[in-house]
Amino acid sequence: MTHARCLYILPVSDSYLVSDCWGHRGASARFPENTLASFEAAIRDGAEGIESDVHCSVDNIVVMFHDPELSRTTDSTGYIKERVWYGQDGMEHVRTVKEPKQPIPTFVETLELLMKPENQHVKFNIDVKVQNDPDRLFSLMHKIISAQPDWETVLAPRILLGLWHPRFLSFAKTNLPYCRRSYIGDSPYIARKYFWNDVDAFSMAFAALTTTDGYRFRMECKAAGKKLLVWTVNEPDHMMEAVRWGVDAILTDFTKTWLDMRTALYSDYDKTGSQYGRFFLWTTAWMYSPFQYARSRILQAYLEKVAGPFDAPVISAVEVNV
């Protein structure tokens, strides 16, 4: 396992200055994460996409929320999969701790926001959490998506399903065949072995692409025409590095920071780019291969504990009655 640092930088041209800005949980540096206010702020900033996470309540309401449990960001507690949405004790009454206090948005409400005429250019990256039953979740999502007007042409092409676990692939293909798919994770090895032939894009942790194998993976994606997204890129130095890599989209909590930098790069790439160094590649321990390998193994162990072994036999998904 090599610790070498690859200095390869893509040639400077306009084609490498168009990395999309996707608001990670919206404009979550300024607004409560995964709320309509956060999504709207990212869109107002000029983001080309928003990223959010999905969980499902006991009474079959798909909600936009990151954690499986409510306590970190809201005034309530409990696991979403064990809570109801409607009623006196329903999650419809839950509010964020961070100001301005916001309700948890549902998947329906989020799609309604994206279907407004002024927002129909915005892409939607859905991070599918492994605590969900994929057949149940994707069936519910299909019903909601297909209820939107002109959904096949106006909405479906903008949705990117982000999958962490290979078990979810067959259910996505069956229930949501019209949605593009991506692998989300921090392991080029897992991306190649389990997802390469079944996804259109790879949404990778920034540090995973700084290693020698990360460099090889970036080149493989370009050669194969696979889209490459990188998360969660909040430091300007890291944003500039992602530009040098030529990634297709930068997922960030700081949407305005990246959009302002991108404008400056278009104005004068050399002057703007020279302000951001690359020393962090050598001075940040967790960007080295041994740390990345350990991190990816820990994450895989967690995913397999929740959703089963990666190499378990694939059980065919039940066909949805469209």
XYZ file of C-alpha atoms in Angstrom, residues 36 39 62 64 85 103-116 144 148:
21
model
C -37.145 23.539 3.041
C -33.029 23.853 0.216
C -41.015 9.533 3.574
C -35.958 14.268 4.539
C -45.842 11.351 11.239
C -40.248 21.497 10.538
C -38.944 18.296 9.001
C -39.883 18.333 5.317
C -41.541 15.366 3.692
C -40.473 13.932 0.367
C -43.744 15.225 -1.114
C -43.031 18.787 0.031
C -39.491 18.646 -1.311
C -40.652 17.473 -4.732
C -43.275 20.221 -4.775
C -40.480 22.748 -4.196
C -38.459 21.271 -7.063
C -41.485 21.238 -9.349
C -42.034 24.978 -9.087
C -44.955 10.058 -4.780
C -46.302 14.758 -9.963
